[in-house]
Short mmCIF file of C-alpha atoms in Angstrom, two decimals:
data_model
loop_
_atom_site.label_atom_id
_atom_site.label_comp_id
_atom_site.label_asym_id
_atom_site.label_seq_id
_atom_site.Cartn_x
_atom_site.Cartn_y
_atom_site.Cartn_z
CA MET A 1 58.46 81.21 27.12
CA GLU A 2 55.09 79.50 26.78
CA GLN A 3 53.26 82.84 26.91
CA ASP A 4 54.88 83.80 23.61
CA VAL A 5 53.85 80.63 21.79
CA LYS A 6 51.21 81.15 19.12
CA LYS A 7 48.11 79.21 20.17
CA THR A 8 46.74 78.14 16.80
CA VAL A 9 47.81 77.68 13.23
CA PRO A 10 46.36 80.33 10.86
CA ASP A 11 43.39 79.06 8.88
CA HIS A 12 45.07 78.83 5.47
CA ASP A 13 43.89 76.50 2.73
CA GLU A 14 46.51 77.19 0.09
CA THR A 15 49.66 75.06 0.29
CA ILE A 16 52.63 77.02 -1.04
CA ILE A 17 55.21 74.23 -0.93
CA GLU A 18 55.19 70.52 -0.15
CA VAL A 19 58.32 68.45 0.46
CA ARG A 20 57.81 64.73 -0.10
CA ASP A 21 60.32 62.03 0.85
CA LEU A 22 63.33 64.28 0.27
CA ARG A 23 66.61 62.38 0.37
CA ILE A 24 70.10 63.80 -0.12
CA ASN A 25 73.11 61.56 -0.61
CA ILE A 26 76.69 62.86 -0.59
CA LYS A 27 79.57 60.88 -2.08
CA VAL A 28 82.63 60.91 0.17
CA ASP A 29 85.85 58.91 0.21
CA GLU A 30 84.46 56.47 2.78
CA GLY A 31 81.21 55.85 0.87
CA THR A 32 77.82 57.52 0.66
CA LEU A 33 76.64 59.87 3.39
CA THR A 34 72.82 60.00 3.59
CA ALA A 35 72.48 63.49 5.07
CA VAL A 36 68.71 63.79 4.54
CA ARG A 37 66.68 60.58 4.86
CA GLY A 38 63.10 61.08 3.72
CA VAL A 39 61.96 64.50 4.95
CA ASN A 40 58.27 65.42 4.60
CA PHE A 41 56.55 68.72 5.41
CA GLU A 42 54.34 71.39 3.87
CA ILE A 43 53.95 75.14 4.33
CA LYS A 44 50.71 77.00 3.77
CA LYS A 45 50.24 80.58 2.65
CA GLY A 46 51.12 83.10 5.33
CA GLU A 47 52.32 80.61 7.96
CA THR A 48 55.73 80.10 9.53
CA LEU A 49 57.18 76.61 9.88
CA GLY A 50 60.11 76.20 12.25
CA LEU A 51 62.65 73.53 11.27
CA VAL A 52 64.49 72.64 14.48
CA GLY A 53 67.39 70.35 15.30
CA GLU A 54 71.01 70.28 16.37
CA SER A 55 73.85 71.09 13.98
CA GLY A 56 74.39 68.51 11.26
CA CYS A 57 70.85 67.12 11.19
CA GLY A 58 70.23 68.26 7.59
CA LYS A 59 68.27 71.51 8.07
CA SER A 60 70.40 73.68 5.78
CA LEU A 61 70.77 70.97 3.12
CA THR A 62 66.99 70.65 3.04
CA SER A 63 66.51 74.39 2.57
CA LYS A 64 69.18 74.66 -0.12
CA ALA A 65 67.62 71.73 -1.99
CA ILE A 66 64.47 73.84 -2.38
CA LEU A 67 66.46 76.48 -4.25
CA GLY A 68 68.72 73.97 -6.03
CA ILE A 69 71.91 75.51 -4.62
CA ASN A 70 73.49 72.54 -2.88
CA ASP A 71 76.96 71.40 -3.88
CA LYS A 72 77.23 69.17 -6.95
CA LYS A 73 78.21 66.28 -4.68
CA CYS A 74 74.74 66.39 -3.12
CA LYS A 75 72.31 64.17 -5.03
CA ALA A 76 68.70 64.91 -4.12
CA SER A 77 65.67 62.71 -4.80
CA GLY A 78 61.99 62.88 -3.90
CA GLU A 79 59.67 65.78 -4.65
CA ILE A 80 59.54 69.48 -3.76
CA ILE A 81 56.22 70.68 -5.13
CA PHE A 82 55.98 74.47 -5.37
CA ASP A 83 53.06 76.59 -6.57
CA ALA A 84 55.08 78.82 -8.91
CA ASP A 85 53.71 81.77 -10.86
CA GLY A 86 54.04 81.07 -14.58
CA LEU A 87 54.90 77.38 -14.03
CA GLY A 88 51.99 76.08 -11.95
CA ARG A 89 52.63 73.30 -9.42
CA VAL A 90 56.08 72.10 -10.33
CA ASN A 91 58.63 69.70 -8.81
CA LEU A 92 61.65 71.94 -8.20
CA LEU A 93 63.99 68.94 -8.14
CA GLU A 94 63.19 68.25 -11.80
CA LEU A 95 64.28 71.72 -12.92
CA ASP A 96 67.77 72.39 -14.25
CA PRO A 97 69.60 74.16 -11.37
CA ARG A 98 71.13 76.52 -13.94
CA GLY A 99 68.05 76.76 -16.16
CA LYS A 100 65.68 79.62 -16.90
CA GLU A 101 62.73 78.10 -15.02
CA ILE A 102 64.45 77.78 -11.65
CA ARG A 103 65.93 81.27 -12.11
CA SER A 104 62.39 82.63 -12.41
CA VAL A 105 61.68 81.11 -8.98
CA ARG A 106 64.97 81.59 -7.16
CA GLY A 107 65.26 85.07 -5.67
CA LYS A 108 61.87 86.20 -6.93
CA GLN A 109 59.29 83.71 -5.63
CA ILE A 110 61.54 81.92 -3.11
CA SER A 111 64.33 83.83 -1.41
CA MET A 112 66.74 83.01 1.37
CA ILE A 113 68.41 84.71 4.32
CA PHE A 114 71.73 82.96 4.90
CA GLN A 115 73.42 82.33 8.24
CA GLU A 116 76.38 84.69 7.90
CA PRO A 117 75.73 88.13 6.36
CA MET A 118 79.48 88.89 6.14
CA VAL A 119 79.87 85.85 3.87
CA ALA A 120 76.60 86.36 1.95
CA PHE A 121 77.60 89.82 0.69
CA SER A 122 80.45 90.43 -1.73
CA PRO A 123 83.02 92.92 -0.38
CA MET A 124 83.60 94.21 -3.92
CA TYR A 125 80.19 95.82 -4.45
CA THR A 126 78.09 98.31 -2.52
CA ILE A 127 75.08 97.17 -0.52
CA GLY A 128 72.79 99.05 -2.92
CA ASP A 129 74.26 97.34 -5.98
CA GLN A 130 73.75 93.90 -4.44
CA ILE A 131 70.14 94.54 -3.37
CA ASN A 132 69.47 96.18 -6.72
CA GLU A 133 70.70 93.15 -8.65
CA ALA A 134 67.57 91.15 -7.80
CA THR A 135 65.34 94.16 -8.46
CA ARG A 136 66.71 94.70 -11.96
CA LEU A 137 66.72 90.98 -12.74
CA HIS A 138 63.13 90.24 -11.68
CA ILE A 139 61.18 93.51 -11.54
CA THR A 140 62.40 96.31 -13.81
CA LYS A 141 65.40 97.20 -15.96
CA ASP A 142 64.90 100.91 -15.25
CA LYS A 143 67.82 101.99 -13.03
CA LYS A 144 65.97 104.85 -11.35
CA LYS A 145 62.86 102.80 -10.56
CA SER A 146 64.82 99.79 -9.36
CA LYS A 147 66.83 102.03 -7.00
CA GLU A 148 63.59 103.49 -5.60
CA ILE A 149 62.26 99.98 -4.92
CA SER A 150 65.51 98.93 -3.22
CA LEU A 151 65.62 102.08 -1.06
CA ASP A 152 62.00 101.55 -0.03
CA VAL A 153 62.73 98.01 1.18
CA MET A 154 65.87 99.17 2.99
CA LYS A 155 63.77 101.69 4.90
CA LYS A 156 61.15 99.05 5.72
CA VAL A 157 63.73 96.82 7.40
CA GLY A 158 64.86 99.71 9.59
CA ILE A 159 68.06 100.88 7.88
CA ALA A 160 68.46 104.52 8.91
CA ASN A 161 69.67 107.03 6.30
CA ALA A 162 69.07 104.48 3.54
CA GLU A 163 70.22 106.86 0.76
CA LYS A 164 73.70 107.07 2.31
CA ARG A 165 73.83 103.39 3.24
CA TYR A 166 72.88 102.42 -0.31
CA ASN A 167 76.33 103.47 -1.55
CA GLN A 168 78.33 101.93 1.31
CA TYR A 169 80.18 98.62 1.32
CA PRO A 170 79.50 95.61 3.63
CA HIS A 171 82.51 96.35 5.86
CA GLU A 172 80.98 99.75 6.69
CA PHE A 173 77.90 98.07 8.25
CA SER A 174 77.58 96.69 11.76
CA GLY A 175 76.46 93.06 12.21
CA GLY A 176 72.86 93.96 12.97
CA MET A 177 72.66 96.48 10.13
CA LEU A 178 74.18 94.01 7.71
CA GLN A 179 71.55 91.44 8.75
CA ARG A 180 68.85 94.02 7.95
CA ALA A 181 70.42 94.58 4.53
CA LEU A 182 70.39 90.82 3.93
CA ILE A 183 66.68 90.70 4.81
CA ALA A 184 66.07 93.63 2.44
CA MET A 185 67.84 91.77 -0.37
CA ALA A 186 65.70 88.69 0.29
CA LEU A 187 62.42 90.63 0.37
CA VAL A 188 62.95 93.15 -2.42
CA CYS A 189 61.05 90.99 -4.95
CA ASN A 190 58.13 90.24 -2.56
CA PRO A 191 58.65 86.44 -2.48
CA LYS A 192 55.96 83.87 -1.76
CA LEU A 193 58.32 81.91 0.48
CA LEU A 194 61.17 83.21 2.60
CA ILE A 195 63.75 80.70 3.85
CA ALA A 196 65.49 82.07 6.94
CA ASP A 197 68.49 79.88 7.78
CA GLU A 198 69.43 80.79 11.37
CA PRO A 199 69.18 84.53 10.58
CA THR A 200 69.92 85.70 14.13
CA THR A 201 72.71 83.33 15.19
CA ALA A 202 75.53 85.91 15.05
CA LEU A 203 73.56 88.71 16.72
CA ASP A 204 73.26 89.78 20.34
CA VAL A 205 69.91 89.33 22.11
CA THR A 206 68.72 92.93 21.67
CA ILE A 207 69.41 93.05 17.93
CA GLN A 208 68.00 89.53 17.58
CA ALA A 209 64.65 90.65 19.01
CA GLN A 210 64.57 93.63 16.62
CA ILE A 211 65.29 91.45 13.58
CA LEU A 212 62.57 88.94 14.52
CA GLU A 213 60.04 91.73 15.02
CA ILE A 214 60.92 93.16 11.61
CA MET A 215 60.45 89.75 10.00
CA LYS A 216 57.01 89.31 11.58
CA GLU A 217 55.89 92.78 10.51
CA LEU A 218 57.13 92.27 6.94
CA GLN A 219 55.43 88.88 6.80
CA LYS A 220 52.12 90.62 7.45
CA ASP A 221 52.88 93.34 4.89
CA PHE A 222 54.01 90.95 2.15
CA GLY A 223 51.70 88.02 3.03
CA MET A 224 54.55 85.55 2.60
CA SER A 225 55.25 82.15 4.12
CA ILE A 226 58.44 81.51 6.10
CA LEU A 227 60.59 78.42 6.59
CA PHE A 228 62.49 79.36 9.76
CA ILE A 229 65.55 77.19 10.40
CA THR A 230 67.15 77.37 13.83
CA HIS A 231 68.35 75.49 16.88
CA ASP A 232 67.19 78.28 19.21
CA LEU A 233 63.99 76.98 20.81
CA GLY A 234 63.25 80.34 22.42
CA VAL A 235 63.11 81.99 19.00
CA VAL A 236 60.83 79.26 17.66
CA ALA A 237 58.33 79.81 20.48
CA GLY A 238 57.64 83.40 19.50
CA MET A 239 58.13 83.14 15.75
CA CYS A 240 56.56 79.94 14.41
CA ASP A 241 53.04 78.62 13.87
CA ARG A 242 54.16 75.01 13.40
CA VAL A 243 57.35 73.15 14.26
CA ALA A 244 59.13 70.22 12.62
CA VAL A 245 61.88 68.62 14.73
CA MET A 246 64.71 66.96 12.79
CA TYR A 247 67.17 64.35 13.96
CA LEU A 248 69.75 62.54 11.83
CA GLY A 249 68.22 63.69 8.56
CA LYS A 250 64.59 62.87 9.41
CA VAL A 251 61.61 64.72 10.85
CA VAL A 252 60.81 62.92 14.11
CA GLU A 253 57.99 65.15 15.41
CA THR A 254 55.81 67.87 13.98
CA GLY A 255 52.84 69.88 15.22
CA THR A 256 51.74 73.35 16.25
CA ALA A 257 54.23 75.34 18.29
CA ALA A 258 51.77 75.31 21.21
CA ASP A 259 51.45 71.49 21.09
CA ILE A 260 55.17 70.87 20.76
CA TYR A 261 56.02 73.09 23.73
CA ALA A 262 53.11 72.02 25.93
CA ASN A 263 53.23 68.31 25.13
CA PRO A 264 56.49 67.15 23.49
CA GLN A 265 56.22 63.41 22.91
CA HIS A 266 59.29 62.21 21.04
CA PRO A 267 62.18 61.49 23.46
CA TYR A 268 64.50 63.70 21.36
CA THR A 269 62.09 66.66 21.47
CA GLN A 270 61.69 66.19 25.20
CA GLY A 271 65.47 66.23 25.53
CA LEU A 272 65.79 69.44 23.52
CA LEU A 273 63.18 71.24 25.59
CA GLY A 274 64.61 69.83 28.80
CA SER A 275 67.98 71.41 28.01
CA VAL A 276 66.56 74.95 28.04
CA HIS A 277 66.49 77.15 31.13
CA LYS A 278 62.96 77.86 32.35
CA ILE A 279 61.67 80.74 34.44
CA GLY A 280 61.53 79.80 38.10
CA THR A 281 64.31 77.21 38.05
CA LYS A 282 67.18 77.58 40.50
CA ASN A 283 70.75 78.24 39.45
CA GLN A 284 71.94 74.93 40.89
CA ASP A 285 69.34 72.91 38.95
CA LYS A 286 71.07 70.90 36.26
CA LEU A 287 69.78 71.03 32.68
CA PHE A 288 68.85 67.75 31.02
CA SER A 289 71.54 66.26 28.79
CA ILE A 290 70.94 63.73 26.02
CA GLU A 291 73.50 60.96 26.42
CA GLY A 292 75.72 59.81 23.59
CA THR A 293 76.48 61.46 20.26
CA VAL A 294 74.74 61.71 16.91
CA PRO A 295 75.85 58.79 14.71
CA VAL A 296 77.38 59.42 11.29
CA ALA A 297 74.69 59.03 8.62
CA MET A 298 76.59 56.34 6.76
CA ASN A 299 75.94 52.59 6.79
CA LEU A 300 73.41 53.08 9.57
CA PRO A 301 72.13 49.93 11.28
CA ALA A 302 68.46 48.95 11.04
CA GLY A 303 66.03 50.66 13.37
CA CYS A 304 65.48 54.10 14.80
CA GLY A 305 68.37 56.57 14.43
CA PHE A 306 67.83 57.71 18.03
CA TYR A 307 67.91 54.16 19.44
CA GLU A 308 71.32 54.26 21.15
CA ARG A 309 70.56 57.58 22.91
CA CYS A 310 66.92 56.95 23.83
CA GLY A 311 65.80 56.22 27.38
CA LYS A 312 62.50 54.76 26.14
CA ARG A 313 63.94 52.36 23.55
CA ILE A 314 62.30 48.97 23.21
CA GLU A 315 64.66 46.08 22.52
CA GLY A 316 63.60 44.00 19.54
CA VAL A 317 61.40 46.76 18.16
CA CYS A 318 63.19 50.08 17.94
CA ASN A 319 66.42 48.47 16.74
CA VAL A 320 64.69 46.35 14.09
CA SER A 321 62.71 48.82 11.97
CA GLU A 322 62.60 52.60 11.61
CA PRO A 323 59.38 54.32 12.74
CA GLU A 324 57.44 56.59 10.38
CA LEU A 325 55.50 59.70 11.35
CA VAL A 326 52.12 58.79 12.86
CA ASP A 327 49.35 61.35 13.43
CA THR A 328 48.29 61.21 17.09
CA GLY A 329 45.54 63.78 16.59
CA CYS A 330 45.15 67.46 15.58
CA GLY A 331 48.08 67.18 13.17
CA HIS A 332 50.60 66.27 15.89
CA LYS A 333 52.82 63.59 14.31
CA ILE A 334 55.52 61.50 16.00
CA ALA A 335 57.98 58.94 14.62
CA CYS A 336 58.46 56.76 17.69
CA PHE A 337 57.27 53.23 18.46
CA ALA A 338 57.39 53.85 22.21
CA CYS A 339 55.13 56.92 21.80
CA THR A 340 52.65 55.74 19.17
CA GLY A 341 52.78 52.01 19.83
CA CYS A 342 52.91 49.04 17.47
CA PRO A 343 51.95 45.36 17.94
CA ASN A 344 55.42 44.39 19.20
CA ALA A 345 56.04 47.69 21.00
CA LYS A 346 52.99 47.28 23.25
CA LYS A 347 54.09 43.81 24.28
CA GLU A 348 57.73 44.73 24.86
CA GLY A 349 56.75 47.95 26.61
CA LYS A 350 54.70 46.06 29.20
CA ALA A 351 57.47 43.55 29.65
CA ASN A 352 60.01 46.31 30.25
CA GLU A 353 57.77 47.92 32.84
#
């Protein structure tokens, strides 16, 4: 796995998008669920950021907040600063989710590959019509030209006999082919940022590898940035330049893919990597298991959200205040008192030893 990890982050100066203290609250019968609790990250031009974490940690809500497509019950605050053509650097959260400005960004400058292609496509329209919708909305009203553009992108993503496939319906496509069509629909307007929300989850390993290779090739061709959301650590190793690990609605560790895999420091990241099979291990070797369960993000007690499950927790420190991300060098940031230290943590840590 480690051989596939990219060794360095590309030398890009231009920041495409910056998420600052993003919080998402959801009103439910029992109270307010704080699904995202102050997420911070940035993506530079041409790089791929992997957003990693187990189901329910807030990855998809974070990505949908960028496009303003979360449910009405989700109330987002903070800032999502995007370098948009025609608008300049704008906070996407301040735009009307149904307004003209966000529509000039959504689908054209920022596009998204959703988890389930069978759900993302309407069964009532042909694949060509659905890809062509974005082309005619954002590029040209000319039917003939827009069809040529759509067919060209379909061919680029590896859809054989694109002219015939253009007039077929979603149910006539296999899972892998439908995923390619979904990628084509996302890329037809040459976006600055592509959000890929677990794009290979429903695919077998062979098709998964093909889809990832296509995405990397098209990234080079289009020069776009990618926010790659997944819980598959093997995919992250070969796909991403940088990684942000999320737990309970917060980013707990971030750094280059090489650093995260070679030297994971947060106990949660160590647990995730420890639960993956490695080459050379024996069949009888047990994988590491993180004890306990993820708490519900409602009326959370003071302290670190990982406190109850952490083997390195420090009584009187980790359960009193919540750690913030601290840069330990070379852009590797960790939110953990036991890892980064604090006045009380150093004392308690020695006492515990």
